[in-house]
Short mmCIF file of N, CA, C and O in Angstrom, two decimals:
data_model
loop_
_atom_site.label_atom_id
_atom_site.label_comp_id
_atom_site.label_asym_id
_atom_site.label_seq_id
_atom_site.Cartn_x
_atom_site.Cartn_y
_atom_site.Cartn_z
N UNK Q 1 125.13 160.03 132.83
CA UNK Q 1 124.85 161.90 132.99
C UNK Q 1 123.37 161.68 134.12
O UNK Q 1 122.45 161.68 133.80
N UNK Q 2 123.43 163.41 134.64
CA UNK Q 2 122.73 164.18 135.33
C UNK Q 2 122.24 165.13 134.83
O UNK Q 2 123.50 165.78 134.87
N UNK Q 3 120.99 165.42 134.85
CA UNK Q 3 120.61 167.07 134.66
C UNK Q 3 119.56 167.13 136.29
O UNK Q 3 118.93 166.78 136.76
N UNK Q 4 120.24 168.91 136.46
CA UNK Q 4 119.93 168.71 138.12
C UNK Q 4 119.22 170.40 137.88
O UNK Q 4 119.83 171.06 136.99
N UNK Q 5 117.95 170.49 138.18
CA UNK Q 5 117.15 171.36 137.61
C UNK Q 5 116.77 171.91 139.57
O UNK Q 5 117.18 171.40 140.40
N UNK Q 6 115.43 171.78 139.60
CA UNK Q 6 114.09 171.38 140.76
C UNK Q 6 114.14 169.77 141.13
O UNK Q 6 114.32 169.79 142.63
N UNK Q 7 113.99 169.15 140.06
CA UNK Q 7 114.52 167.99 140.16
C UNK Q 7 115.85 167.23 139.55
O UNK Q 7 116.11 167.63 138.17
N UNK Q 8 116.65 166.30 140.02
CA UNK Q 8 117.82 165.45 139.30
C UNK Q 8 117.27 164.42 138.96
O UNK Q 8 116.63 163.59 139.23
N UNK Q 9 117.76 164.46 137.50
CA UNK Q 9 117.26 163.07 136.71
C UNK Q 9 118.55 163.08 135.98
O UNK Q 9 119.67 163.96 135.86
N UNK Q 10 118.79 161.66 136.15
CA UNK Q 10 119.89 160.68 135.88
C UNK Q 10 119.81 159.40 134.59
O UNK Q 10 118.60 158.92 134.51
N UNK Q 11 120.47 159.70 133.87
CA UNK Q 11 120.26 158.62 132.73
C UNK Q 11 121.48 157.61 132.61
O UNK Q 11 122.19 158.02 132.93
N UNK Q 12 121.23 156.30 132.35
CA UNK Q 12 122.71 155.25 132.62
C UNK Q 12 122.03 154.27 132.16
O UNK Q 12 121.16 154.06 131.42
N UNK Q 13 123.39 153.98 131.14
CA UNK Q 13 122.62 152.55 130.46
C UNK Q 13 123.82 151.77 131.33
O UNK Q 13 125.18 151.68 131.12
N UNK Q 14 123.13 150.57 130.90
CA UNK Q 14 123.18 149.27 131.44
C UNK Q 14 123.28 148.23 130.55
O UNK Q 14 122.21 147.97 129.76
N UNK Q 15 124.50 147.30 130.63
CA UNK Q 15 124.42 145.76 129.80
C UNK Q 15 123.81 144.87 130.84
O UNK Q 15 124.93 144.85 131.97
N UNK Q 16 123.16 143.92 130.85
CA UNK Q 16 123.04 142.89 131.72
C UNK Q 16 123.21 141.23 130.85
O UNK Q 16 122.47 141.72 129.45
N UNK Q 17 123.86 140.82 130.99
CA UNK Q 17 124.13 138.99 130.32
C UNK Q 17 124.36 138.11 131.35
O UNK Q 17 125.24 138.98 132.17
N UNK Q 18 124.70 137.64 130.53
CA UNK Q 18 124.23 135.91 131.27
C UNK Q 18 125.78 135.21 130.45
O UNK Q 18 125.12 134.61 129.39
N UNK Q 19 126.64 135.04 131.23
CA UNK Q 19 127.65 134.28 130.45
C UNK Q 19 127.52 132.89 130.52
O UNK Q 19 127.62 132.17 129.21
N UNK Q 20 126.76 132.23 130.66
CA UNK Q 20 125.96 131.25 130.50
C UNK Q 20 125.42 130.65 129.29
O UNK Q 20 125.42 129.72 128.53
N UNK Q 21 124.46 131.79 129.24
CA UNK Q 21 123.40 131.75 127.66
C UNK Q 21 124.18 131.72 126.58
O UNK Q 21 125.26 133.14 126.44
N UNK Q 22 124.14 131.11 125.72
CA UNK Q 22 124.98 130.67 124.47
C UNK Q 22 126.81 130.43 124.34
O UNK Q 22 127.38 130.46 122.97
N UNK Q 23 127.00 130.68 125.79
CA UNK Q 23 128.40 129.82 125.56
C UNK Q 23 128.45 127.81 125.67
O UNK Q 23 128.23 128.54 126.80
N UNK Q 24 128.46 127.16 124.39
CA UNK Q 24 128.38 126.09 124.92
C UNK Q 24 129.32 125.73 125.06
O UNK Q 24 129.84 124.51 125.69
N UNK Q 25 130.96 126.33 125.15
CA UNK Q 25 132.03 125.94 125.21
C UNK Q 25 132.98 126.93 125.32
O UNK Q 25 132.85 127.84 125.40
N UNK Q 26 134.26 126.79 125.59
CA UNK Q 26 135.39 127.75 126.02
C UNK Q 26 135.56 128.35 124.78
O UNK Q 26 135.49 129.65 125.72
N UNK Q 27 135.80 127.76 124.18
CA UNK Q 27 136.08 129.52 123.05
C UNK Q 27 134.72 130.34 122.34
O UNK Q 27 134.96 131.16 122.39
N UNK Q 28 133.79 130.14 123.03
CA UNK Q 28 132.26 131.11 122.86
C UNK Q 28 132.88 131.23 124.05
O UNK Q 28 132.19 133.05 123.98
N UNK Q 29 132.44 131.05 125.02
CA UNK Q 29 132.85 131.04 126.49
C UNK Q 29 133.91 132.61 126.33
O UNK Q 29 133.59 134.04 126.67
N UNK Q 30 135.08 132.15 126.08
CA UNK Q 30 136.44 133.42 126.44
C UNK Q 30 135.81 134.20 125.40
O UNK Q 30 136.92 135.13 125.01
N UNK Q 31 135.23 134.15 123.95
CA UNK Q 31 135.37 134.93 122.67
C UNK Q 31 133.96 135.98 123.23
O UNK Q 31 134.24 136.92 122.44
N UNK Q 32 133.62 136.23 124.55
CA UNK Q 32 132.61 136.53 125.03
C UNK Q 32 133.63 138.24 125.28
O UNK Q 32 133.10 139.35 125.43
N UNK Q 33 134.56 138.50 125.74
CA UNK Q 33 135.51 139.36 126.06
C UNK Q 33 135.64 140.74 124.71
O UNK Q 33 135.77 141.39 125.39
N UNK Q 34 135.72 140.00 123.35
CA UNK Q 34 135.43 141.22 122.82
C UNK Q 34 134.29 141.54 122.66
O UNK Q 34 134.07 142.87 122.17
N UNK Q 35 133.28 141.48 123.37
CA UNK Q 35 131.97 142.48 123.25
C UNK Q 35 131.78 143.14 125.27
O UNK Q 35 130.93 143.41 125.22
N UNK Q 36 133.56 142.87 125.62
CA UNK Q 36 133.58 143.20 126.91
C UNK Q 36 132.58 142.45 127.97
O UNK Q 36 132.75 143.25 129.50
N UNK Q 37 132.43 141.73 127.86
CA UNK Q 37 131.55 140.44 129.14
C UNK Q 37 132.76 140.12 129.77
O UNK Q 37 134.43 139.50 129.43
N UNK Q 38 132.50 140.23 130.65
CA UNK Q 38 134.04 139.06 131.94
C UNK Q 38 133.06 137.53 132.50
O UNK Q 38 132.98 137.42 133.57
N UNK Q 39 133.45 137.13 131.22
CA UNK Q 39 133.41 135.86 131.44
C UNK Q 39 134.40 134.44 131.56
O UNK Q 39 135.60 135.02 131.36
N UNK Q 40 134.67 133.98 132.18
CA UNK Q 40 135.21 133.27 132.06
C UNK Q 40 135.18 131.47 131.95
O UNK Q 40 134.08 131.01 132.56
N UNK Q 41 135.86 130.43 131.73
CA UNK Q 41 135.55 128.88 131.44
C UNK Q 41 136.29 128.17 132.80
O UNK Q 41 137.45 128.51 133.15
N UNK Q 42 135.35 127.11 133.47
CA UNK Q 42 135.37 126.32 134.31
C UNK Q 42 135.36 124.80 133.89
O UNK Q 42 134.48 124.75 133.04
N UNK Q 43 137.15 124.59 133.34
CA UNK Q 43 137.13 122.99 133.12
C UNK Q 43 136.07 122.35 133.94
O UNK Q 43 135.40 121.27 133.52
N UNK Q 44 136.11 122.43 135.47
CA UNK Q 44 136.02 121.57 136.32
C UNK Q 44 134.52 121.15 135.92
O UNK Q 44 133.77 120.01 136.01
N UNK Q 45 134.07 121.91 135.65
CA UNK Q 45 131.80 121.98 136.05
C UNK Q 45 131.76 122.19 134.13
O UNK Q 45 130.59 121.92 133.80
N UNK Q 46 132.47 121.90 133.58
CA UNK Q 46 132.24 122.77 131.50
C UNK Q 46 131.35 123.90 131.23
O UNK Q 46 130.36 123.43 130.76
N UNK Q 47 131.36 124.88 132.31
CA UNK Q 47 130.13 125.98 132.07
C UNK Q 47 131.30 127.36 132.07
O UNK Q 47 132.45 127.82 132.83
N UNK Q 48 130.29 128.29 131.68
CA UNK Q 48 130.80 129.35 131.48
C UNK Q 48 130.13 130.18 132.65
O UNK Q 48 129.02 130.36 132.40
N UNK Q 49 131.14 131.25 133.22
CA UNK Q 49 130.36 131.77 134.53
C UNK Q 49 130.92 133.19 134.01
O UNK Q 49 132.31 133.26 134.08
N UNK Q 50 130.45 134.42 134.94
CA UNK Q 50 130.94 135.21 135.45
C UNK Q 50 132.45 135.28 136.18
O UNK Q 50 132.50 134.23 137.60
N UNK Q 51 133.36 136.42 135.87
CA UNK Q 51 134.57 136.47 136.61
C UNK Q 51 134.27 137.23 137.48
O UNK Q 51 134.87 138.36 137.57
N UNK Q 52 133.89 136.79 138.49
CA UNK Q 52 133.87 137.14 139.68
C UNK Q 52 135.07 138.16 140.79
O UNK Q 52 135.27 138.78 141.51
N UNK Q 53 136.01 137.34 140.43
CA UNK Q 53 137.20 137.17 141.33
C UNK Q 53 138.65 137.62 140.62
O UNK Q 53 139.31 137.96 141.07
N UNK Q 54 137.98 138.27 139.47
CA UNK Q 54 138.85 139.11 138.40
C UNK Q 54 140.18 138.25 138.15
O UNK Q 54 141.27 138.44 138.00
N UNK Q 55 140.11 137.19 137.91
CA UNK Q 55 140.81 135.60 137.47
C UNK Q 55 141.73 136.01 136.38
O UNK Q 55 140.81 136.62 135.24
N UNK Q 56 142.69 135.51 136.11
CA UNK Q 56 143.35 135.97 134.33
C UNK Q 56 142.58 134.79 133.90
O UNK Q 56 142.70 133.63 134.01
N UNK Q 57 142.29 135.29 132.93
CA UNK Q 57 141.41 134.26 131.36
C UNK Q 57 142.95 133.73 130.65
O UNK Q 57 143.09 134.60 130.35
N UNK Q 58 142.20 132.64 130.82
CA UNK Q 58 143.03 131.65 129.72
C UNK Q 58 143.48 132.12 128.63
O UNK Q 58 141.88 132.73 128.04
N UNK Q 59 144.46 132.20 127.97
CA UNK Q 59 144.71 132.44 126.37
C UNK Q 59 144.04 131.07 125.60
O UNK Q 59 144.53 131.10 124.56
N UNK Q 60 144.02 129.93 126.37
CA UNK Q 60 143.62 128.47 124.87
C UNK Q 60 142.53 127.68 125.91
O UNK Q 60 142.36 128.06 127.14
N UNK Q 61 141.64 127.53 125.13
CA UNK Q 61 140.89 125.94 125.37
C UNK Q 61 141.48 125.05 125.06
O UNK Q 61 142.37 124.75 124.32
N UNK Q 62 140.15 123.93 125.73
CA UNK Q 62 140.63 122.52 125.18
C UNK Q 62 140.98 122.01 123.68
O UNK Q 62 140.57 123.03 123.09
N UNK Q 63 141.56 121.07 123.25
CA UNK Q 63 141.39 120.81 121.63
C UNK Q 63 140.33 121.26 121.13
O UNK Q 63 139.28 120.76 122.25
N UNK Q 64 140.00 121.70 119.60
CA UNK Q 64 138.88 121.52 119.50
C UNK Q 64 138.29 119.80 119.06
O UNK Q 64 139.16 118.76 118.80
N UNK Q 65 137.09 120.12 118.84
CA UNK Q 65 136.41 118.67 118.74
C UNK Q 65 135.04 118.62 118.12
O UNK Q 65 133.94 119.54 117.73
N UNK Q 66 135.64 118.18 116.41
CA UNK Q 66 134.97 118.43 115.87
C UNK Q 66 133.76 117.34 116.02
O UNK Q 66 134.35 116.20 115.72
N UNK Q 67 132.70 117.62 115.48
CA UNK Q 67 131.27 116.69 115.78
C UNK Q 67 130.57 116.29 113.90
O UNK Q 67 130.06 115.47 114.42
N UNK Q 68 130.72 117.58 112.88
CA UNK Q 68 129.85 117.09 112.28
C UNK Q 68 130.51 117.72 110.95
O UNK Q 68 130.72 119.33 111.37
N UNK Q 69 130.17 117.14 109.73
CA UNK Q 69 130.80 118.14 108.57
C UNK Q 69 130.02 117.89 107.41
O UNK Q 69 129.27 116.82 107.81
N UNK Q 70 129.55 118.88 107.04
CA UNK Q 70 128.22 118.34 106.58
C UNK Q 70 128.55 119.54 104.69
O UNK Q 70 129.34 120.35 104.90
N UNK Q 71 128.46 118.97 102.98
CA UNK Q 71 128.21 117.76 103.22
C UNK Q 71 129.35 116.70 103.72
O UNK Q 71 130.41 117.13 103.45
N UNK Q 72 129.35 115.48 103.59
CA UNK Q 72 130.13 114.28 103.21
C UNK Q 72 130.93 114.14 102.39
O UNK Q 72 131.89 113.74 101.78
N UNK Q 73 130.39 114.47 100.56
CA UNK Q 73 130.79 114.46 99.62
C UNK Q 73 131.02 115.48 98.90
O UNK Q 73 129.98 116.55 99.04
N UNK Q 74 132.04 115.60 97.56
CA UNK Q 74 131.77 116.26 96.90
C UNK Q 74 132.73 116.72 96.03
O UNK Q 74 133.27 115.39 95.37
N UNK Q 75 132.99 117.21 94.66
CA UNK Q 75 133.48 116.87 93.20
C UNK Q 75 135.03 117.46 93.69
O UNK Q 75 135.57 117.90 94.42
N UNK Q 76 136.00 116.40 93.27
CA UNK Q 76 137.38 116.86 93.21
C UNK Q 76 138.10 118.30 92.80
O UNK Q 76 139.28 118.32 93.69
N UNK Q 77 137.04 118.41 91.94
CA UNK Q 77 137.40 120.59 91.75
C UNK Q 77 137.60 121.02 93.23
O UNK Q 77 138.36 121.99 92.66
N UNK Q 78 137.03 120.55 94.01
CA UNK Q 78 136.98 121.34 94.71
C UNK Q 78 135.96 122.67 94.90
O UNK Q 78 134.71 122.47 93.68
N UNK Q 79 135.61 123.93 95.51
CA UNK Q 79 134.64 124.70 95.57
C UNK Q 79 133.10 124.07 96.34
O UNK Q 79 132.64 125.03 96.48
N UNK Q 80 133.34 123.04 96.87
CA UNK Q 80 132.13 122.80 97.80
C UNK Q 80 132.31 123.44 99.26
O UNK Q 80 133.05 123.63 99.93
N UNK Q 81 131.24 124.00 99.84
CA UNK Q 81 130.83 125.11 100.52
C UNK Q 81 130.77 123.68 102.35
O UNK Q 81 129.21 123.05 101.59
N UNK Q 82 131.58 123.53 103.11
CA UNK Q 82 131.74 122.95 104.22
C UNK Q 82 130.78 123.41 105.57
O UNK Q 82 131.22 125.21 105.64
N UNK Q 83 130.16 122.83 105.92
CA UNK Q 83 129.87 123.75 107.61
C UNK Q 83 130.67 122.75 108.57
O UNK Q 83 129.91 121.38 108.38
N UNK Q 84 131.29 123.10 109.45
CA UNK Q 84 131.63 122.19 110.33
C UNK Q 84 131.80 122.52 111.50
O UNK Q 84 131.00 124.06 112.02
N UNK Q 85 130.89 121.55 112.46
CA UNK Q 85 130.25 121.60 113.53
C UNK Q 85 131.31 121.08 114.31
O UNK Q 85 131.47 120.15 114.53
N UNK Q 86 131.43 121.60 116.44
CA UNK Q 86 132.22 120.95 116.92
C UNK Q 86 132.07 122.00 118.29
O UNK Q 86 131.81 123.33 118.32
N UNK Q 87 132.81 121.91 118.98
CA UNK Q 87 133.60 122.36 120.54
C UNK Q 87 134.36 122.85 120.07
O UNK Q 87 135.71 122.44 120.02
N UNK Q 88 135.16 124.20 121.03
CA UNK Q 88 136.03 124.85 120.98
C UNK Q 88 137.02 125.11 119.62
O UNK Q 88 138.06 124.73 119.72
N UNK Q 89 135.92 125.14 118.78
CA UNK Q 89 136.82 125.78 117.23
C UNK Q 89 137.27 127.45 116.91
O UNK Q 89 137.49 127.40 116.04
N UNK Q 90 137.30 127.92 117.99
CA UNK Q 90 137.84 128.76 117.71
C UNK Q 90 137.21 130.42 119.08
O UNK Q 90 136.35 129.65 118.64
N UNK Q 91 138.26 131.36 119.25
CA UNK Q 91 137.49 132.18 119.82
C UNK Q 91 136.20 133.66 118.96
O UNK Q 91 136.04 134.29 119.48
N UNK Q 92 137.30 133.56 117.68
CA UNK Q 92 136.72 134.83 116.97
C UNK Q 92 137.27 133.82 115.32
O UNK Q 92 138.16 132.95 115.37
N UNK Q 93 137.15 134.62 114.38
CA UNK Q 93 137.06 133.99 112.81
C UNK Q 93 138.81 134.62 112.79
O UNK Q 93 139.70 133.04 112.27
N UNK Q 94 139.69 135.25 113.19
CA UNK Q 94 140.94 135.15 113.17
C UNK Q 94 141.56 133.80 113.97
O UNK Q 94 142.86 133.65 112.71
N UNK Q 95 140.99 132.84 114.36
CA UNK Q 95 141.56 132.39 114.82
C UNK Q 95 142.07 130.60 114.40
O UNK Q 95 142.67 129.94 114.24
N UNK Q 96 140.82 130.82 113.05
CA UNK Q 96 140.71 129.58 112.70
C UNK Q 96 141.37 129.86 110.66
O UNK Q 96 141.51 129.13 110.23
N UNK Q 97 141.25 131.10 110.76
CA UNK Q 97 142.12 131.46 108.93
C UNK Q 97 143.38 130.49 109.34
O UNK Q 97 144.21 131.34 109.76
N UNK Q 98 143.63 130.10 107.48
CA UNK Q 98 144.81 129.35 107.40
C UNK Q 98 144.70 128.38 107.92
O UNK Q 98 145.85 127.60 107.80
N UNK Q 99 143.59 127.60 109.13
CA UNK Q 99 144.22 126.69 110.25
C UNK Q 99 143.30 125.76 109.88
O UNK Q 99 143.64 124.49 110.57
N UNK Q 100 142.26 125.68 108.70
CA UNK Q 100 141.88 124.26 108.45
C UNK Q 100 141.75 123.86 106.69
O UNK Q 100 142.53 124.94 106.02
N UNK Q 101 142.44 122.53 106.84
CA UNK Q 101 142.40 122.03 105.47
C UNK Q 101 142.42 121.20 105.22
O UNK Q 101 141.55 120.14 106.16
N UNK Q 102 141.73 120.55 103.91
CA UNK Q 102 141.10 119.42 103.26
C UNK Q 102 142.50 119.07 102.38
O UNK Q 102 142.02 119.52 101.12
N UNK Q 103 142.62 117.83 102.76
CA UNK Q 103 143.52 117.52 101.09
C UNK Q 103 144.97 118.07 101.01
O UNK Q 103 145.23 118.50 99.82
N UNK Q 104 145.00 118.79 101.98
CA UNK Q 104 146.07 119.47 102.37
C UNK Q 104 145.92 120.87 101.33
O UNK Q 104 147.07 121.59 101.05
N UNK Q 105 144.83 121.13 101.15
CA UNK Q 105 144.67 122.20 100.49
C UNK Q 105 144.06 123.50 101.68
O UNK Q 105 142.75 123.07 102.24
N UNK Q 106 143.94 124.50 101.70
CA UNK Q 106 143.60 125.34 103.18
C UNK Q 106 142.50 125.67 102.46
O UNK Q 106 142.18 126.28 101.22
N UNK Q 107 140.96 125.83 103.48
CA UNK Q 107 140.07 126.14 103.34
C UNK Q 107 140.11 127.93 103.20
O UNK Q 107 140.85 128.61 104.09
N UNK Q 108 138.94 128.56 102.83
CA UNK Q 108 138.73 129.82 102.72
C UNK Q 108 137.84 129.60 103.99
O UNK Q 108 136.34 129.26 103.55
N UNK Q 109 137.98 130.40 104.53
CA UNK Q 109 136.55 130.25 106.27
C UNK Q 109 136.38 131.89 105.65
O UNK Q 109 136.22 132.85 105.30
N UNK Q 110 134.42 131.59 106.00
CA UNK Q 110 133.57 132.49 105.49
C UNK Q 110 132.99 132.87 106.90
O UNK Q 110 132.42 131.72 107.16
N UNK Q 111 132.48 134.36 107.26
CA UNK Q 111 131.90 134.67 108.01
C UNK Q 111 130.33 134.32 108.57
O UNK Q 111 129.80 134.41 107.60
N UNK Q 112 129.57 134.52 108.99
CA UNK Q 112 128.28 134.41 109.51
C UNK Q 112 128.15 135.38 108.94
O UNK Q 112 128.27 136.23 109.46
#
């Protein structure tokens, strides 16, 4: 907005972001769309970059890749809190609700 008097004073709000920062995989990159960021994942270079050419953002990422699960053991009754780390695990929590199961039992997803 601007206020005009003897001098015109304007105030603008600008968000500065770097698509590559904090976007280590496709799902993290495309998930930034929820923040209003115009980022796109490039499979050829495996990088997240600003979508300057208004390319259509893909709906899917490569298949999930699980790299680590902790802990590796727990009681048969269940109730063990697991941490699953990997790449392309989903753009948002809603992508994985009902999709993670162990021994045929669906896991409850906890948000950070």
